[in-house]
């Protein structure tokens, strides 16, 4: 029987998807019994995937694919399979840990009901991390001051996870957070060391002297470094997992803590390093698309004409553009194609074949690409996107603002400051071919400036599906809600393919 998994702060379900996908010998090793998420649209995504997993592997009904294609509404899909829909509803719970409507007693009852009599189970999840991220931290402190940052209630969200450990005492837990946690301080206290100490001694941290006679201790082990110091204790940096070293086509560095009951002294495995996967190996097979024109009429020819204006632009002929780049731009402009469309929620696939992780991504029953629709950009941004992607082809890096021709610099008040500040000097960033992408974050929902496609002739930012590929979501994983919210869900998730590798290590702890 598959071991139960409880997923907290589940988001769209990346961590849970990885655990669900582990099938040693063909049978699932784990089953999500309960996933909890407060965002309504992420919950809809989570619930739909829970429904999909109620069916045996590769046996989802045709109606599921009809829903992805927009042929039937969600309600009709669930009505056709009421038993599976009910189980999905029980599994994916729209609830807020710490919310007024969801007191601890209610949360605990749902967890006990989900686990039944099973004692060998796993707790997984990643408490929201925006308060710890380097960018989020600097923005809040810079805009509102240190006192406001230290008063941010998100610092305490991990305690809901901690309380559930203390009450339900899972044999194993997996907790994910941003690397910025290593340097985060609140009231002069290092947050990582505080969280680490609390997780190692959850009863003491949650209940204090009232439960001090009881013993519940965990050891936190690294997924990438063996043992640690002479006492078996790892350095904080040892908990950082660099996803690009494990087959994920993205340079994503996250803290991942694997907690095991201290009485279990079994040696745990490590993630196995793999050849790095460049971005084009997972997105070049997707249909080529054009961006749209915003704040003016948009059609294929108008878009092409806007891009071709580059040929006569002052910036192309100025001193900041070297001869090699100028020749490259002129060559590429001849390839700009007005026949490209902008994609959509469900578009026909391209003719190319994906190069990496084909069996993981593709579903032979899915004869289309989901969530593959481009954004619109203002005309000057089209020129900027073309410039940065062409620049990368020549110089093998994304340009900094100081590399931009003056005519292409954005007319923001803080551009001069950014030119001097190396931290935010890459305001327009192309995802360079030949290497893993940079970290896909929830910021991709704001604009596409940090996630520009490496092909200048498409002149656009990445689509939701391309971002999902970089996050290693299978192609039949559908993201609900408006496009902005789809981006947000993808950027906040744990890569499922990395999660499956973590699940393998957890599986061996039990076996």
Short mmCIF file of C-alpha atoms in Angstrom, two decimals:
data_model
loop_
_atom_site.label_atom_id
_atom_site.label_comp_id
_atom_site.label_asym_id
_atom_site.label_seq_id
_atom_site.Cartn_x
_atom_site.Cartn_y
_atom_site.Cartn_z
CA UNK A 1 0.00 0.00 0.00
CA UNK A 2 1.28 3.48 -0.78
CA UNK A 3 2.38 5.48 2.23
CA UNK A 4 0.22 8.51 3.08
CA UNK A 5 1.48 12.03 2.46
CA UNK A 6 0.13 15.24 4.01
CA UNK A 7 1.02 18.34 1.99
CA UNK A 8 0.91 21.75 3.71
CA UNK A 9 1.09 25.11 1.91
CA UNK A 10 0.69 22.95 -1.19
CA UNK A 11 0.45 25.67 -3.87
CA UNK A 12 -0.39 24.05 -7.22
CA UNK A 13 1.09 20.77 -5.99
CA UNK A 14 4.65 20.47 -7.30
CA UNK A 15 6.07 18.69 -4.26
CA UNK A 16 3.09 16.38 -4.02
CA UNK A 17 3.24 15.59 -7.73
CA UNK A 18 6.81 14.37 -7.36
CA UNK A 19 5.92 12.06 -4.47
CA UNK A 20 2.84 10.78 -6.33
CA UNK A 21 4.91 10.03 -9.43
CA UNK A 22 7.33 7.65 -7.71
CA UNK A 23 6.41 4.14 -8.84
CA UNK A 24 9.07 1.56 -7.95
CA UNK A 25 8.02 -1.68 -9.60
CA UNK A 26 5.05 0.07 -11.22
CA UNK A 27 3.00 0.71 -8.09
CA UNK A 28 2.82 4.12 -6.39
CA UNK A 29 5.07 4.42 -3.35
CA UNK A 30 3.15 7.37 -1.90
CA UNK A 31 -0.37 8.75 -1.99
CA UNK A 32 -1.42 12.29 -1.17
CA UNK A 33 -4.08 11.91 1.49
CA UNK A 34 -4.53 15.61 2.20
CA UNK A 35 -3.16 18.79 0.64
CA UNK A 36 -3.93 22.19 2.12
CA UNK A 37 -3.80 25.45 0.15
CA UNK A 38 -5.39 28.84 0.85
CA UNK A 39 -5.20 30.44 -2.63
CA UNK A 40 -8.49 29.67 -4.43
CA UNK A 41 -7.00 29.31 -7.92
CA UNK A 42 -3.99 27.28 -6.82
CA UNK A 43 -6.50 25.09 -4.97
CA UNK A 44 -8.48 24.60 -8.19
CA UNK A 45 -5.29 23.46 -9.92
CA UNK A 46 -4.53 21.17 -6.99
CA UNK A 47 -8.04 19.71 -7.01
CA UNK A 48 -7.98 19.06 -10.75
CA UNK A 49 -4.68 17.22 -10.43
CA UNK A 50 -6.03 15.23 -7.49
CA UNK A 51 -8.94 14.20 -9.72
CA UNK A 52 -6.51 13.15 -12.48
CA UNK A 53 -4.58 10.96 -10.03
CA UNK A 54 -7.70 9.08 -8.91
CA UNK A 55 -7.39 7.06 -12.10
CA UNK A 56 -4.71 4.43 -12.76
CA UNK A 57 -1.56 5.59 -14.52
CA UNK A 58 -2.30 6.54 -18.15
CA UNK A 59 -6.00 5.71 -17.65
CA UNK A 60 -7.48 9.18 -17.15
CA UNK A 61 -10.82 9.49 -18.98
CA UNK A 62 -11.20 11.18 -22.36
CA UNK A 63 -13.35 13.79 -20.62
CA UNK A 64 -10.26 15.08 -18.80
CA UNK A 65 -8.61 15.88 -22.12
CA UNK A 66 -11.87 17.36 -23.39
CA UNK A 67 -11.79 19.72 -20.43
CA UNK A 68 -8.21 20.77 -21.19
CA UNK A 69 -9.31 21.49 -24.76
CA UNK A 70 -12.17 23.66 -23.52
CA UNK A 71 -14.81 21.31 -24.94
CA UNK A 72 -16.59 20.76 -21.62
CA UNK A 73 -16.76 22.83 -18.41
CA UNK A 74 -15.10 21.69 -15.21
CA UNK A 75 -18.47 20.97 -13.59
CA UNK A 76 -19.40 18.51 -16.35
CA UNK A 77 -16.08 16.69 -15.96
CA UNK A 78 -16.67 16.17 -12.27
CA UNK A 79 -20.33 15.21 -12.80
CA UNK A 80 -19.30 12.44 -15.18
CA UNK A 81 -17.05 10.91 -12.51
CA UNK A 82 -18.66 11.78 -9.16
CA UNK A 83 -16.76 9.20 -7.07
CA UNK A 84 -13.37 10.41 -8.26
CA UNK A 85 -14.44 14.04 -7.94
CA UNK A 86 -15.51 13.45 -4.34
CA UNK A 87 -12.16 11.87 -3.48
CA UNK A 88 -10.34 14.78 -5.11
CA UNK A 89 -12.41 17.21 -3.06
CA UNK A 90 -11.52 15.34 0.12
CA UNK A 91 -7.83 15.31 -0.81
CA UNK A 92 -7.41 18.96 -1.88
CA UNK A 93 -8.66 21.21 0.91
CA UNK A 94 -9.13 24.94 0.39
CA UNK A 95 -8.09 26.14 3.83
CA UNK A 96 -5.72 28.61 5.45
CA UNK A 97 -3.38 27.35 8.13
CA UNK A 98 -3.69 29.88 10.93
CA UNK A 99 -6.84 31.40 9.45
CA UNK A 100 -9.73 32.33 11.74
CA UNK A 101 -12.07 29.85 10.06
CA UNK A 102 -9.59 26.99 10.41
CA UNK A 103 -8.60 26.54 14.07
CA UNK A 104 -5.96 23.94 14.98
CA UNK A 105 -8.58 21.44 16.18
CA UNK A 106 -10.23 21.43 12.76
CA UNK A 107 -6.89 21.03 10.96
CA UNK A 108 -5.89 18.20 13.30
CA UNK A 109 -9.19 16.38 12.77
CA UNK A 110 -8.77 16.48 8.99
CA UNK A 111 -5.21 15.16 9.26
CA UNK A 112 -6.24 12.32 11.59
CA UNK A 113 -9.11 11.43 9.28
CA UNK A 114 -6.79 11.41 6.26
CA UNK A 115 -4.19 9.20 7.96
CA UNK A 116 -6.58 6.75 9.58
CA UNK A 117 -4.53 4.12 11.40
CA UNK A 118 -1.40 4.55 9.29
CA UNK A 119 1.72 5.40 11.29
CA UNK A 120 4.35 5.42 8.53
CA UNK A 121 3.62 8.62 6.67
CA UNK A 122 5.32 11.76 5.38
CA UNK A 123 4.66 15.45 5.99
CA UNK A 124 5.75 17.74 3.15
CA UNK A 125 5.40 21.42 2.35
CA UNK A 126 6.97 24.82 2.02
CA UNK A 127 5.70 27.68 4.20
CA UNK A 128 5.40 30.85 2.06
CA UNK A 129 8.83 32.37 1.73
CA UNK A 130 8.45 35.89 0.31
CA UNK A 131 9.49 37.41 3.63
CA UNK A 132 12.81 35.54 3.49
CA UNK A 133 13.70 35.99 -0.18
CA UNK A 134 16.57 38.39 -0.79
CA UNK A 135 14.58 40.50 -3.24
CA UNK A 136 11.44 40.57 -1.13
CA UNK A 137 13.42 41.43 1.98
CA UNK A 138 15.31 44.31 0.38
CA UNK A 139 12.11 45.72 -1.12
CA UNK A 140 10.19 45.72 2.15
CA UNK A 141 13.07 47.13 4.19
CA UNK A 142 13.86 49.74 1.55
CA UNK A 143 10.25 50.81 1.13
CA UNK A 144 8.80 50.48 4.62
CA UNK A 145 11.74 50.10 7.00
CA UNK A 146 13.24 47.39 9.20
CA UNK A 147 10.49 47.57 11.84
CA UNK A 148 7.81 46.81 9.25
CA UNK A 149 9.83 43.88 7.92
CA UNK A 150 10.35 42.40 11.37
CA UNK A 151 6.62 42.73 12.11
CA UNK A 152 5.69 40.76 8.98
CA UNK A 153 3.43 37.88 10.14
CA UNK A 154 4.81 35.64 7.38
CA UNK A 155 7.92 35.09 9.53
CA UNK A 156 5.78 32.89 11.77
CA UNK A 157 4.03 30.81 9.11
CA UNK A 158 6.53 27.99 9.58
CA UNK A 159 5.13 27.55 13.10
CA UNK A 160 1.91 26.12 11.67
CA UNK A 161 4.05 23.46 9.99
CA UNK A 162 5.99 23.02 13.24
CA UNK A 163 2.81 22.62 15.31
CA UNK A 164 1.59 19.83 13.05
CA UNK A 165 4.93 18.05 13.47
CA UNK A 166 4.63 18.36 17.26
CA UNK A 167 1.04 17.13 17.36
CA UNK A 168 1.08 14.39 14.71
CA UNK A 169 4.74 13.33 14.90
CA UNK A 170 5.45 12.14 11.35
CA UNK A 171 8.34 9.68 10.99
CA UNK A 172 9.67 11.84 8.14
CA UNK A 173 9.08 15.39 6.95
CA UNK A 174 10.34 17.47 4.03
CA UNK A 175 10.34 21.26 4.29
CA UNK A 176 11.32 23.62 1.45
CA UNK A 177 12.19 27.30 1.58
CA UNK A 178 14.22 29.97 -0.19
CA UNK A 179 17.98 30.26 0.15
CA UNK A 180 17.53 33.76 1.58
CA UNK A 181 16.43 32.13 4.83
CA UNK A 182 20.13 31.48 5.57
CA UNK A 183 20.80 35.20 5.98
CA UNK A 184 17.41 36.38 7.26
CA UNK A 185 17.33 37.97 10.70
CA UNK A 186 14.41 39.07 12.84
CA UNK A 187 15.23 41.07 15.96
CA UNK A 188 18.90 40.12 15.59
CA UNK A 189 18.06 36.42 15.61
CA UNK A 190 19.09 34.25 12.66
CA UNK A 191 15.83 32.75 11.36
CA UNK A 192 17.45 29.63 9.94
CA UNK A 193 19.02 28.62 13.26
CA UNK A 194 15.77 29.34 15.07
CA UNK A 195 13.74 27.24 12.63
CA UNK A 196 16.33 24.48 12.68
CA UNK A 197 16.33 24.31 16.48
CA UNK A 198 12.52 24.30 16.58
CA UNK A 199 12.27 21.49 14.03
CA UNK A 200 14.80 19.39 15.93
CA UNK A 201 12.84 19.82 19.19
CA UNK A 202 9.22 20.49 18.16
CA UNK A 203 7.53 19.67 21.48
CA UNK A 204 9.70 22.12 23.36
CA UNK A 205 9.26 24.78 20.66
CA UNK A 206 5.47 24.47 20.50
CA UNK A 207 4.38 23.48 24.01
CA UNK A 208 7.31 24.57 26.19
CA UNK A 209 7.60 23.17 29.75
CA UNK A 210 4.16 21.54 29.57
CA UNK A 211 5.50 18.68 27.39
CA UNK A 212 9.14 18.69 28.45
CA UNK A 213 8.92 15.21 29.97
CA UNK A 214 8.06 13.76 26.59
CA UNK A 215 10.71 13.08 23.99
CA UNK A 216 10.30 13.97 20.35
CA UNK A 217 13.48 14.77 18.52
CA UNK A 218 14.33 14.91 14.86
CA UNK A 219 17.62 14.97 13.05
CA UNK A 220 17.83 17.17 9.98
CA UNK A 221 19.87 15.67 7.17
CA UNK A 222 21.18 17.12 3.95
CA UNK A 223 20.13 15.77 0.58
CA UNK A 224 23.46 16.72 -1.00
CA UNK A 225 26.19 16.36 1.69
CA UNK A 226 27.03 13.23 3.68
CA UNK A 227 27.11 13.41 7.49
CA UNK A 228 28.32 16.95 8.22
CA UNK A 229 30.64 17.70 11.16
CA UNK A 230 32.00 15.25 13.76
CA UNK A 231 28.65 15.28 15.54
CA UNK A 232 26.78 14.60 12.30
CA UNK A 233 25.43 18.14 12.22
CA UNK A 234 25.32 19.87 8.84
CA UNK A 235 26.33 23.43 8.10
CA UNK A 236 23.44 25.66 7.00
CA UNK A 237 24.78 25.81 3.43
CA UNK A 238 24.67 21.99 3.27
CA UNK A 239 20.88 22.15 3.06
CA UNK A 240 20.92 24.18 -0.17
CA UNK A 241 19.88 22.08 -3.17
CA UNK A 242 20.98 23.43 -6.55
CA UNK A 243 18.33 22.02 -8.83
CA UNK A 244 20.38 22.41 -12.03
CA UNK A 245 22.79 19.75 -10.72
CA UNK A 246 19.97 17.18 -10.61
CA UNK A 247 18.52 17.34 -14.11
CA UNK A 248 16.24 20.36 -13.62
CA UNK A 249 16.60 22.83 -16.54
CA UNK A 250 16.74 25.76 -14.15
CA UNK A 251 19.27 27.27 -11.73
CA UNK A 252 17.01 27.09 -8.71
CA UNK A 253 18.69 27.12 -5.28
CA UNK A 254 16.44 26.21 -2.39
CA UNK A 255 16.81 25.06 1.20
CA UNK A 256 15.33 21.59 1.58
CA UNK A 257 15.27 20.05 5.04
CA UNK A 258 14.74 16.32 5.44
CA UNK A 259 13.69 15.56 9.00
CA UNK A 260 13.78 12.04 10.43
CA UNK A 261 12.88 10.86 13.92
CA UNK A 262 16.17 10.84 15.84
CA UNK A 263 15.62 7.25 16.95
CA UNK A 264 15.90 6.20 13.29
CA UNK A 265 19.67 6.12 12.79
CA UNK A 266 19.58 4.69 9.29
CA UNK A 267 21.91 6.38 6.81
CA UNK A 268 19.97 8.33 4.20
CA UNK A 269 20.76 8.60 0.52
CA UNK A 270 21.82 11.66 -1.43
CA UNK A 271 20.50 13.18 -4.61
CA UNK A 272 22.49 11.91 -7.59
CA UNK A 273 24.07 14.58 -9.75
CA UNK A 274 23.10 14.60 -13.41
CA UNK A 275 24.21 16.31 -16.59
CA UNK A 276 22.89 19.85 -16.72
CA UNK A 277 19.92 20.38 -19.02
CA UNK A 278 19.90 23.59 -21.10
CA UNK A 279 16.68 25.53 -21.52
CA UNK A 280 16.28 24.74 -25.22
CA UNK A 281 16.25 21.00 -24.52
CA UNK A 282 12.86 21.35 -22.82
CA UNK A 283 11.12 24.19 -24.68
CA UNK A 284 12.41 24.26 -28.28
CA UNK A 285 9.82 21.67 -29.36
CA UNK A 286 6.91 23.90 -28.32
CA UNK A 287 5.09 25.85 -31.06
CA UNK A 288 6.82 29.07 -32.05
CA UNK A 289 4.72 32.11 -31.15
CA UNK A 290 4.79 35.85 -31.53
CA UNK A 291 4.12 38.34 -28.78
CA UNK A 292 1.30 40.86 -29.01
CA UNK A 293 1.30 44.64 -29.29
CA UNK A 294 -0.18 46.44 -26.30
CA UNK A 295 -1.66 49.96 -26.20
CA UNK A 296 -2.20 49.86 -29.98
CA UNK A 297 -4.01 47.65 -32.49
CA UNK A 298 -2.49 44.18 -32.66
CA UNK A 299 -2.40 41.84 -35.64
CA UNK A 300 0.36 39.72 -37.18
CA UNK A 301 1.40 42.25 -39.80
CA UNK A 302 1.33 45.19 -37.38
CA UNK A 303 3.49 43.19 -34.99
CA UNK A 304 5.99 42.31 -37.73
CA UNK A 305 6.15 45.92 -38.90
CA UNK A 306 6.83 47.05 -35.33
CA UNK A 307 9.73 44.63 -35.04
CA UNK A 308 11.13 45.50 -38.48
CA UNK A 309 11.35 49.16 -37.44
CA UNK A 310 14.54 48.05 -35.72
CA UNK A 311 16.33 48.02 -39.09
CA UNK A 312 16.14 51.82 -39.35
CA UNK A 313 16.39 52.61 -35.64
CA UNK A 314 19.02 54.98 -34.28
CA UNK A 315 20.10 52.51 -31.61
CA UNK A 316 21.07 49.82 -34.13
CA UNK A 317 23.47 52.21 -35.86
CA UNK A 318 24.87 53.77 -32.69
CA UNK A 319 28.28 53.10 -31.07
CA UNK A 320 26.92 50.80 -28.33
CA UNK A 321 26.10 48.10 -30.89
CA UNK A 322 29.22 46.37 -32.19
CA UNK A 323 29.55 45.14 -35.77
CA UNK A 324 28.97 41.48 -34.93
CA UNK A 325 25.75 42.24 -33.09
CA UNK A 326 24.58 44.61 -35.83
CA UNK A 327 25.07 41.89 -38.46
CA UNK A 328 23.25 39.37 -36.27
CA UNK A 329 20.28 41.71 -35.81
CA UNK A 330 20.00 42.34 -39.54
CA UNK A 331 20.14 38.62 -40.29
CA UNK A 332 17.51 37.83 -37.69
CA UNK A 333 15.15 40.55 -38.87
CA UNK A 334 14.88 38.74 -42.20
CA UNK A 335 13.49 35.72 -40.31
CA UNK A 336 10.68 37.56 -38.49
CA UNK A 337 7.52 35.74 -39.52
CA UNK A 338 4.07 37.37 -39.65
CA UNK A 339 2.42 33.95 -39.85
CA UNK A 340 3.14 33.20 -36.19
CA UNK A 341 0.15 33.33 -33.87
CA UNK A 342 -0.04 34.03 -30.15
CA UNK A 343 -1.02 30.57 -28.96
CA UNK A 344 -3.75 29.92 -26.42
CA UNK A 345 -4.97 27.70 -23.62
CA UNK A 346 -4.90 24.65 -25.93
CA UNK A 347 -2.79 24.79 -29.11
CA UNK A 348 -1.61 22.20 -31.60
CA UNK A 349 1.91 20.92 -30.93
CA UNK A 350 4.94 21.75 -33.03
CA UNK A 351 6.77 19.23 -35.20
CA UNK A 352 9.94 19.09 -33.15
CA UNK A 353 10.65 16.50 -30.48
CA UNK A 354 11.57 17.40 -26.91
CA UNK A 355 15.19 16.52 -26.19
CA UNK A 356 15.21 15.98 -22.41
CA UNK A 357 12.96 14.07 -20.01
CA UNK A 358 10.57 13.15 -22.84
CA UNK A 359 8.86 10.34 -20.94
CA UNK A 360 8.36 12.60 -17.94
CA UNK A 361 6.82 15.52 -19.81
CA UNK A 362 4.81 14.04 -22.63
CA UNK A 363 1.44 12.33 -22.64
CA UNK A 364 0.70 10.51 -25.89
CA UNK A 365 -3.03 11.11 -25.38
CA UNK A 366 -2.54 14.88 -25.24
CA UNK A 367 -2.46 16.06 -28.84
CA UNK A 368 -1.95 19.72 -27.95
CA UNK A 369 -0.04 22.10 -25.68
CA UNK A 370 -1.83 23.66 -22.69
CA UNK A 371 -1.31 27.12 -21.19
CA UNK A 372 0.87 28.25 -24.12
CA UNK A 373 -0.21 31.84 -24.78
CA UNK A 374 1.92 34.96 -25.13
CA UNK A 375 1.72 38.33 -23.45
CA UNK A 376 1.40 41.69 -25.16
CA UNK A 377 4.24 44.20 -24.91
CA UNK A 378 4.55 47.87 -25.76
CA UNK A 379 6.44 48.63 -28.96
CA UNK A 380 9.65 49.86 -27.22
CA UNK A 381 9.80 46.63 -25.21
CA UNK A 382 9.67 44.59 -28.42
CA UNK A 383 12.87 46.38 -29.48
CA UNK A 384 14.43 45.78 -26.07
CA UNK A 385 13.53 42.08 -26.16
CA UNK A 386 14.97 41.72 -29.65
CA UNK A 387 18.15 43.48 -28.57
CA UNK A 388 18.77 41.41 -25.42
CA UNK A 389 18.12 38.06 -27.12
CA UNK A 390 20.32 38.95 -30.11
CA UNK A 391 23.01 40.26 -27.72
CA UNK A 392 23.04 36.90 -25.92
CA UNK A 393 23.58 35.03 -29.19
CA UNK A 394 26.76 37.03 -29.80
CA UNK A 395 28.10 37.53 -26.28
CA UNK A 396 26.72 34.40 -24.56
CA UNK A 397 25.25 36.40 -21.69
CA UNK A 398 22.30 38.61 -20.95
CA UNK A 399 23.15 42.32 -21.25
CA UNK A 400 23.22 44.66 -18.29
CA UNK A 401 21.62 48.09 -18.53
CA UNK A 402 25.08 49.55 -19.12
CA UNK A 403 25.26 47.49 -22.34
CA UNK A 404 22.05 49.04 -23.69
CA UNK A 405 22.07 51.71 -26.37
CA UNK A 406 20.79 54.91 -24.72
CA UNK A 407 17.70 54.92 -26.96
CA UNK A 408 16.61 51.57 -25.48
CA UNK A 409 16.99 52.46 -21.81
CA UNK A 410 13.57 52.47 -20.11
CA UNK A 411 12.30 55.88 -19.11
CA UNK A 412 12.03 55.03 -15.42
CA UNK A 413 13.09 57.51 -12.76
CA UNK A 414 15.36 54.96 -11.10
CA UNK A 415 17.26 53.81 -14.21
CA UNK A 416 20.25 56.01 -13.37
CA UNK A 417 20.33 54.47 -9.90
CA UNK A 418 20.05 50.98 -11.37
CA UNK A 419 22.99 51.65 -13.69
CA UNK A 420 25.14 52.16 -10.61
CA UNK A 421 23.58 49.36 -8.59
CA UNK A 422 24.77 45.97 -9.84
CA UNK A 423 22.02 44.23 -7.85
CA UNK A 424 19.26 45.47 -10.19
CA UNK A 425 21.31 46.18 -13.31
CA UNK A 426 19.78 43.30 -15.28
CA UNK A 427 16.26 44.63 -15.56
CA UNK A 428 15.80 42.93 -18.94
CA UNK A 429 17.12 39.37 -18.82
CA UNK A 430 17.11 36.85 -21.62
CA UNK A 431 17.13 33.16 -20.77
CA UNK A 432 20.28 32.18 -22.65
CA UNK A 433 20.34 29.04 -24.76
CA UNK A 434 23.02 26.50 -23.90
CA UNK A 435 22.47 26.53 -20.14
CA UNK A 436 19.71 26.05 -17.56
CA UNK A 437 17.41 29.02 -17.12
CA UNK A 438 17.61 31.36 -14.16
CA UNK A 439 15.19 30.79 -11.28
CA UNK A 440 11.53 30.81 -12.27
CA UNK A 441 9.85 32.87 -9.54
CA UNK A 442 6.38 34.19 -8.86
CA UNK A 443 7.64 37.57 -10.14
CA UNK A 444 7.14 36.18 -13.64
CA UNK A 445 3.46 37.00 -13.07
CA UNK A 446 4.24 40.74 -12.93
CA UNK A 447 5.97 41.13 -16.28
CA UNK A 448 8.20 39.15 -18.59
CA UNK A 449 11.30 41.34 -18.45
CA UNK A 450 13.33 38.76 -16.51
CA UNK A 451 12.14 35.84 -18.61
CA UNK A 452 12.76 36.77 -22.25
CA UNK A 453 12.80 33.94 -24.79
CA UNK A 454 16.21 33.26 -26.33
CA UNK A 455 14.80 33.34 -29.90
CA UNK A 456 14.82 36.99 -31.07
CA UNK A 457 12.42 36.29 -33.94
CA UNK A 458 9.65 35.43 -31.45
CA UNK A 459 10.38 38.65 -29.54
CA UNK A 460 8.54 37.76 -26.35
CA UNK A 461 8.66 36.57 -22.78
CA UNK A 462 8.11 32.95 -21.77
CA UNK A 463 4.62 31.45 -21.75
CA UNK A 464 3.12 29.67 -18.76
CA UNK A 465 3.82 26.30 -20.38
CA UNK A 466 7.44 27.17 -21.04
CA UNK A 467 7.83 28.25 -17.41
CA UNK A 468 6.08 25.02 -16.37
CA UNK A 469 8.53 22.99 -18.47
CA UNK A 470 11.44 24.71 -16.72
CA UNK A 471 9.74 23.78 -13.44
CA UNK A 472 9.31 20.20 -14.81
CA UNK A 473 5.53 20.00 -14.60
CA UNK A 474 4.20 17.28 -16.93
CA UNK A 475 2.43 18.58 -20.03
CA UNK A 476 -0.94 17.24 -18.87
CA UNK A 477 -0.69 19.33 -15.68
CA UNK A 478 -3.21 22.13 -16.21
CA UNK A 479 -3.05 25.46 -14.39
CA UNK A 480 -6.35 27.11 -13.53
CA UNK A 481 -7.23 30.79 -13.42
CA UNK A 482 -6.22 33.88 -15.41
CA UNK A 483 -2.80 33.81 -17.03
CA UNK A 484 -1.24 36.07 -14.37
CA UNK A 485 -2.31 33.63 -11.66
CA UNK A 486 -1.06 30.68 -13.69
CA UNK A 487 2.39 32.26 -13.79
CA UNK A 488 2.22 32.89 -10.05
CA UNK A 489 1.38 29.26 -9.34
CA UNK A 490 4.19 27.94 -11.52
CA UNK A 491 6.77 30.29 -10.03
CA UNK A 492 5.95 29.36 -6.44
CA UNK A 493 6.14 25.60 -6.93
CA UNK A 494 8.76 22.97 -6.19
CA UNK A 495 9.90 21.28 -9.44
CA UNK A 496 8.05 17.93 -9.48
CA UNK A 497 10.96 16.08 -11.09
CA UNK A 498 13.22 17.18 -8.23
CA UNK A 499 10.50 16.22 -5.76
CA UNK A 500 10.37 12.72 -7.23
CA UNK A 501 14.10 12.33 -6.60
CA UNK A 502 13.56 13.43 -3.00
CA UNK A 503 10.72 10.92 -2.75
CA UNK A 504 13.14 8.15 -3.76
CA UNK A 505 15.34 9.01 -0.77
CA UNK A 506 12.34 9.07 1.56
CA UNK A 507 11.11 5.76 0.15
CA UNK A 508 14.43 4.11 1.03
CA UNK A 509 14.14 5.38 4.61
CA UNK A 510 10.96 3.31 4.99
CA UNK A 511 12.33 0.33 3.06
#
